[in-house]
């Protein structure tokens, strides 16, 4: 109980997140990772790539000739719709992949470590968020200390959930952790501003939300909590 209540809970969540995801460092590149590498390094063996590395997630644009060439190369199935478009605006995430492929292009294991670092940050913010909300809205007969302990257990269950495996273990899906980092930080700061009048939160919360959205569109999900 004491372990969950004091600062050791932060180390526990971080260590748990890292240990459970360590096997992913041996999985190398897969699927969309190769597309990200081609776009980031401007590999012209793949036709009609975006000109900017920040458009690394613009896999298929409205380009009939490029679509035809990709179908012929087997990059897309023959039954792909002639007007299919697969493009996401994730410049912040794309920037992290640019860093990976330029500074350690032949070391995918370091890219996986990069993913795990972001996941560790998410786990710490989740613990802060749970502690704030569990303690703020506790009711008898549960004590405030008991709520803080429950928040520690909830954070551990969050990082231990096997649903995080694919999201963190796949290099291309780093955007989910980046988006979650910005969105959860925004929620934490927004609540501190609204509940306790902490004025910096009025500016920092939108900034974090903007960074989360630049990381990935999944950050939009936090609006459900913000509106509530």
mmCIF file of C-alpha atoms in Angstrom:
data_model
loop_
_atom_site.group_PDB
_atom_site.id
_atom_site.type_symbol
_atom_site.label_atom_id
_atom_site.label_comp_id
_atom_site.label_asym_id
_atom_site.label_seq_id
_atom_site.Cartn_x
_atom_site.Cartn_y
_atom_site.Cartn_z
ATOM 1 C CA UNK A 1 0.000 0.000 0.000
ATOM 2 C CA UNK A 2 2.808 2.386 0.846
ATOM 3 C CA UNK A 3 4.528 1.557 -2.448
ATOM 4 C CA UNK A 4 1.400 2.605 -4.352
ATOM 5 C CA UNK A 5 0.977 5.792 -2.348
ATOM 6 C CA UNK A 6 4.455 7.315 -2.510
ATOM 7 C CA UNK A 7 6.769 8.288 -5.375
ATOM 8 C CA UNK A 8 7.856 4.686 -5.949
ATOM 9 C CA UNK A 9 4.653 4.148 -7.910
ATOM 10 C CA UNK A 10 6.086 6.278 -10.729
ATOM 11 C CA UNK A 11 9.168 4.080 -10.975
ATOM 12 C CA UNK A 12 7.013 0.977 -10.820
ATOM 13 C CA UNK A 13 4.796 2.088 -13.702
ATOM 14 C CA UNK A 14 7.814 3.089 -15.793
ATOM 15 C CA UNK A 15 9.731 -0.132 -15.144
ATOM 16 C CA UNK A 16 6.646 -2.250 -15.838
ATOM 17 C CA UNK A 17 6.004 -0.469 -19.138
ATOM 18 C CA UNK A 18 9.607 -0.905 -20.280
ATOM 19 C CA UNK A 19 10.028 -4.556 -19.254
ATOM 20 C CA UNK A 20 6.791 -5.739 -20.865
ATOM 21 C CA UNK A 21 7.662 -4.076 -24.199
ATOM 22 C CA UNK A 22 11.340 -5.058 -24.331
ATOM 23 C CA UNK A 23 10.712 -8.110 -26.567
ATOM 24 C CA UNK A 24 9.551 -5.748 -29.316
ATOM 25 C CA UNK A 25 13.089 -4.458 -29.861
ATOM 26 C CA UNK A 26 13.892 -7.683 -31.729
ATOM 27 C CA UNK A 27 11.033 -7.466 -34.256
ATOM 28 C CA UNK A 28 12.746 -5.169 -36.776
ATOM 29 C CA UNK A 29 10.831 -3.338 -39.497
ATOM 30 C CA UNK A 30 7.438 -4.480 -40.748
ATOM 31 C CA UNK A 31 4.664 -3.407 -43.142
ATOM 32 C CA UNK A 32 4.239 0.393 -43.120
ATOM 33 C CA UNK A 33 7.719 0.828 -41.616
ATOM 34 C CA UNK A 34 9.161 0.298 -45.083
ATOM 35 C CA UNK A 35 6.869 2.960 -46.546
ATOM 36 C CA UNK A 36 7.928 5.399 -43.839
ATOM 37 C CA UNK A 37 11.576 4.688 -44.589
ATOM 38 C CA UNK A 38 11.075 5.149 -48.343
ATOM 39 C CA UNK A 39 9.276 8.480 -47.904
ATOM 40 C CA UNK A 40 11.660 9.758 -45.237
ATOM 41 C CA UNK A 41 14.780 8.884 -47.256
ATOM 42 C CA UNK A 42 13.148 9.781 -50.595
ATOM 43 C CA UNK A 43 13.738 6.325 -52.030
ATOM 44 C CA UNK A 44 12.706 6.790 -55.654
ATOM 45 C CA UNK A 45 12.334 3.053 -56.188
ATOM 46 C CA UNK A 46 8.784 3.646 -54.936
ATOM 47 C CA UNK A 47 6.782 5.823 -57.378
ATOM 48 C CA UNK A 48 5.056 9.111 -56.570
ATOM 49 C CA UNK A 49 6.352 9.594 -53.055
ATOM 50 C CA UNK A 50 5.529 12.811 -51.175
ATOM 51 C CA UNK A 51 8.231 15.443 -51.527
ATOM 52 C CA UNK A 52 8.415 16.271 -47.831
ATOM 53 C CA UNK A 53 9.476 13.829 -45.093
ATOM 54 C CA UNK A 54 6.832 15.496 -42.903
ATOM 55 C CA UNK A 55 4.248 13.869 -45.204
ATOM 56 C CA UNK A 56 5.530 10.425 -44.273
ATOM 57 C CA UNK A 57 1.994 9.199 -43.569
ATOM 58 C CA UNK A 58 0.630 10.240 -46.970
ATOM 59 C CA UNK A 59 0.754 6.693 -48.285
ATOM 60 C CA UNK A 60 -1.709 7.074 -51.172
ATOM 61 C CA UNK A 61 -2.784 10.421 -52.599
ATOM 62 C CA UNK A 62 -5.298 11.305 -55.306
ATOM 63 C CA UNK A 63 -2.963 10.355 -58.139
ATOM 64 C CA UNK A 64 -4.235 7.898 -60.743
ATOM 65 C CA UNK A 65 -0.827 7.273 -62.328
ATOM 66 C CA UNK A 66 0.877 6.728 -58.983
ATOM 67 C CA UNK A 67 -1.925 4.391 -57.941
ATOM 68 C CA UNK A 68 -1.544 2.356 -61.139
ATOM 69 C CA UNK A 69 2.197 2.016 -60.627
ATOM 70 C CA UNK A 70 1.796 0.909 -57.031
ATOM 71 C CA UNK A 71 -0.771 -1.715 -58.014
ATOM 72 C CA UNK A 72 1.602 -3.042 -60.695
ATOM 73 C CA UNK A 73 4.431 -3.224 -58.124
ATOM 74 C CA UNK A 74 2.205 -5.085 -55.692
ATOM 75 C CA UNK A 75 2.279 -2.293 -53.104
ATOM 76 C CA UNK A 76 -1.509 -2.086 -53.345
ATOM 77 C CA UNK A 77 -4.022 -4.849 -54.177
ATOM 78 C CA UNK A 78 -5.417 -5.033 -57.707
ATOM 79 C CA UNK A 79 -8.906 -4.279 -56.393
ATOM 80 C CA UNK A 80 -7.888 -0.918 -54.861
ATOM 81 C CA UNK A 81 -10.465 1.789 -55.597
ATOM 82 C CA UNK A 82 -9.204 4.163 -58.339
ATOM 83 C CA UNK A 83 -9.839 7.156 -56.091
ATOM 84 C CA UNK A 84 -8.530 5.695 -52.843
ATOM 85 C CA UNK A 85 -6.707 8.135 -50.587
ATOM 86 C CA UNK A 86 -4.719 7.161 -47.491
ATOM 87 C CA UNK A 87 -3.050 10.236 -46.030
ATOM 88 C CA UNK A 88 -2.747 11.381 -42.424
ATOM 89 C CA UNK A 89 -1.384 14.700 -41.193
ATOM 90 C CA UNK A 90 1.069 13.619 -38.488
ATOM 91 C CA UNK A 91 4.066 15.955 -38.919
ATOM 92 C CA UNK A 92 5.337 15.603 -35.357
ATOM 93 C CA UNK A 93 5.353 11.818 -35.570
ATOM 94 C CA UNK A 94 6.911 12.032 -39.031
ATOM 95 C CA UNK A 95 9.676 14.197 -37.575
ATOM 96 C CA UNK A 96 10.534 11.496 -35.025
ATOM 97 C CA UNK A 97 10.795 8.927 -37.835
ATOM 98 C CA UNK A 98 13.002 11.319 -39.818
ATOM 99 C CA UNK A 99 15.308 11.395 -36.808
ATOM 100 C CA UNK A 100 15.323 7.586 -36.611
ATOM 101 C CA UNK A 101 16.062 6.919 -40.278
ATOM 102 C CA UNK A 102 18.731 9.596 -40.530
ATOM 103 C CA UNK A 103 20.680 8.930 -37.350
ATOM 104 C CA UNK A 104 20.385 5.153 -36.933
ATOM 105 C CA UNK A 105 18.886 3.811 -40.202
ATOM 106 C CA UNK A 106 20.341 0.331 -39.761
ATOM 107 C CA UNK A 107 19.317 -0.109 -36.135
ATOM 108 C CA UNK A 108 15.566 -0.807 -35.967
ATOM 109 C CA UNK A 109 16.008 -1.883 -32.342
ATOM 110 C CA UNK A 110 16.779 1.729 -31.433
ATOM 111 C CA UNK A 111 13.573 2.790 -33.187
ATOM 112 C CA UNK A 112 11.690 0.340 -30.991
ATOM 113 C CA UNK A 113 13.437 1.765 -27.935
ATOM 114 C CA UNK A 114 12.244 5.187 -29.120
ATOM 115 C CA UNK A 115 8.678 3.815 -29.137
ATOM 116 C CA UNK A 116 9.078 2.444 -25.616
ATOM 117 C CA UNK A 117 10.327 5.812 -24.343
ATOM 118 C CA UNK A 118 7.146 7.481 -25.570
ATOM 119 C CA UNK A 119 5.080 4.719 -23.978
ATOM 120 C CA UNK A 120 6.854 5.236 -20.671
ATOM 121 C CA UNK A 121 5.926 8.918 -20.810
ATOM 122 C CA UNK A 122 2.302 7.979 -21.469
ATOM 123 C CA UNK A 123 2.326 5.664 -18.445
ATOM 124 C CA UNK A 124 3.635 8.415 -16.149
ATOM 125 C CA UNK A 125 1.018 10.901 -17.354
ATOM 126 C CA UNK A 126 -1.697 8.279 -16.883
ATOM 127 C CA UNK A 127 -0.588 7.806 -13.262
ATOM 128 C CA UNK A 128 -0.653 11.586 -12.670
ATOM 129 C CA UNK A 129 -4.074 11.789 -14.271
ATOM 130 C CA UNK A 130 -5.525 8.909 -12.259
ATOM 131 C CA UNK A 131 -4.123 10.257 -9.010
ATOM 132 C CA UNK A 132 -5.646 13.642 -9.674
ATOM 133 C CA UNK A 133 -9.099 12.397 -10.596
ATOM 134 C CA UNK A 134 -9.319 9.524 -8.137
ATOM 135 C CA UNK A 135 -8.303 11.757 -5.232
ATOM 136 C CA UNK A 136 -10.396 14.722 -6.325
ATOM 137 C CA UNK A 137 -13.695 12.840 -6.532
ATOM 138 C CA UNK A 138 -13.350 10.248 -3.762
ATOM 139 C CA UNK A 139 -16.344 9.588 -1.542
ATOM 140 C CA UNK A 140 -16.732 7.850 1.821
ATOM 141 C CA UNK A 141 -16.136 5.172 2.957
ATOM 142 C CA UNK A 142 -13.011 5.092 0.753
ATOM 143 C CA UNK A 143 -10.247 7.309 2.116
ATOM 144 C CA UNK A 144 -8.285 9.718 -0.029
ATOM 145 C CA UNK A 145 -5.190 7.586 0.531
ATOM 146 C CA UNK A 146 -7.127 4.564 -0.670
ATOM 147 C CA UNK A 147 -8.039 6.423 -3.841
ATOM 148 C CA UNK A 148 -4.390 7.252 -4.509
ATOM 149 C CA UNK A 149 -3.526 3.575 -4.079
ATOM 150 C CA UNK A 150 -6.334 2.656 -6.473
ATOM 151 C CA UNK A 151 -4.915 5.143 -8.983
ATOM 152 C CA UNK A 152 -1.558 3.364 -8.799
ATOM 153 C CA UNK A 153 -3.206 0.002 -9.447
ATOM 154 C CA UNK A 154 -5.186 1.471 -12.360
ATOM 155 C CA UNK A 155 -2.023 2.920 -13.920
ATOM 156 C CA UNK A 156 -0.251 -0.424 -13.599
ATOM 157 C CA UNK A 157 -3.194 -2.173 -15.262
ATOM 158 C CA UNK A 158 -3.070 0.418 -18.043
ATOM 159 C CA UNK A 159 0.585 -0.219 -18.912
ATOM 160 C CA UNK A 160 0.174 -4.001 -18.493
ATOM 161 C CA UNK A 161 -2.796 -4.242 -20.862
ATOM 162 C CA UNK A 162 -1.876 -6.460 -23.811
ATOM 163 C CA UNK A 163 -3.830 -4.107 -26.081
ATOM 164 C CA UNK A 164 -0.782 -1.798 -25.931
ATOM 165 C CA UNK A 165 1.474 -4.479 -27.425
ATOM 166 C CA UNK A 166 0.804 -3.832 -31.099
ATOM 167 C CA UNK A 167 0.475 -0.092 -30.616
ATOM 168 C CA UNK A 168 3.930 0.246 -29.079
ATOM 169 C CA UNK A 169 5.665 -2.729 -30.674
ATOM 170 C CA UNK A 170 5.087 -1.469 -34.223
ATOM 171 C CA UNK A 171 7.399 1.386 -35.194
ATOM 172 C CA UNK A 172 4.861 2.982 -37.549
ATOM 173 C CA UNK A 173 2.290 3.251 -34.778
ATOM 174 C CA UNK A 174 4.396 5.549 -32.606
ATOM 175 C CA UNK A 175 1.909 8.288 -33.496
ATOM 176 C CA UNK A 176 -0.597 6.709 -31.089
ATOM 177 C CA UNK A 177 1.733 7.214 -28.107
ATOM 178 C CA UNK A 178 2.652 10.740 -29.191
ATOM 179 C CA UNK A 179 -1.011 11.657 -29.634
ATOM 180 C CA UNK A 180 -1.872 10.137 -26.245
ATOM 181 C CA UNK A 181 0.962 12.041 -24.562
ATOM 182 C CA UNK A 182 -0.307 15.402 -25.806
ATOM 183 C CA UNK A 183 -3.992 14.635 -25.265
ATOM 184 C CA UNK A 184 -3.633 13.297 -21.709
ATOM 185 C CA UNK A 185 -1.309 16.131 -20.710
ATOM 186 C CA UNK A 186 -3.881 18.599 -22.070
ATOM 187 C CA UNK A 187 -6.635 16.994 -19.992
ATOM 188 C CA UNK A 188 -4.493 17.089 -16.852
ATOM 189 C CA UNK A 189 -3.542 20.757 -17.307
ATOM 190 C CA UNK A 190 -7.052 21.804 -18.329
ATOM 191 C CA UNK A 191 -8.555 20.276 -15.191
ATOM 192 C CA UNK A 192 -5.980 21.976 -12.989
ATOM 193 C CA UNK A 193 -6.854 25.306 -14.609
ATOM 194 C CA UNK A 194 -10.634 24.852 -14.346
ATOM 195 C CA UNK A 195 -10.730 23.339 -10.861
ATOM 196 C CA UNK A 196 -8.027 25.377 -9.140
ATOM 197 C CA UNK A 197 -7.610 28.479 -11.275
ATOM 198 C CA UNK A 198 -4.020 27.616 -12.289
ATOM 199 C CA UNK A 199 -3.692 30.171 -15.077
ATOM 200 C CA UNK A 200 -0.733 28.680 -16.984
ATOM 201 C CA UNK A 201 -3.007 25.732 -17.705
ATOM 202 C CA UNK A 202 -5.182 27.962 -19.886
ATOM 203 C CA UNK A 203 -2.263 28.223 -22.326
ATOM 204 C CA UNK A 204 -0.364 25.003 -21.728
ATOM 205 C CA UNK A 205 -3.398 22.722 -22.156
ATOM 206 C CA UNK A 206 -4.207 23.948 -25.710
ATOM 207 C CA UNK A 207 -0.500 23.779 -26.566
ATOM 208 C CA UNK A 208 -0.286 20.148 -25.454
ATOM 209 C CA UNK A 209 -3.481 19.337 -27.319
ATOM 210 C CA UNK A 210 -2.074 20.916 -30.485
ATOM 211 C CA UNK A 211 1.110 18.852 -30.153
ATOM 212 C CA UNK A 212 -0.983 15.728 -29.639
ATOM 213 C CA UNK A 213 -2.993 16.436 -32.791
ATOM 214 C CA UNK A 214 0.220 17.043 -34.737
ATOM 215 C CA UNK A 215 1.317 13.620 -33.534
ATOM 216 C CA UNK A 216 -1.842 11.808 -34.581
ATOM 217 C CA UNK A 217 -5.548 12.307 -35.177
ATOM 218 C CA UNK A 218 -6.408 9.892 -32.362
ATOM 219 C CA UNK A 219 -5.817 12.800 -29.949
ATOM 220 C CA UNK A 220 -9.305 13.969 -30.966
ATOM 221 C CA UNK A 221 -10.730 11.382 -28.574
ATOM 222 C CA UNK A 222 -9.801 13.556 -25.579
ATOM 223 C CA UNK A 223 -12.459 16.096 -26.568
ATOM 224 C CA UNK A 224 -15.032 13.762 -25.052
ATOM 225 C CA UNK A 225 -13.397 14.287 -21.653
ATOM 226 C CA UNK A 226 -12.688 17.990 -22.184
ATOM 227 C CA UNK A 227 -16.301 18.749 -23.082
ATOM 228 C CA UNK A 228 -17.558 16.718 -20.117
#
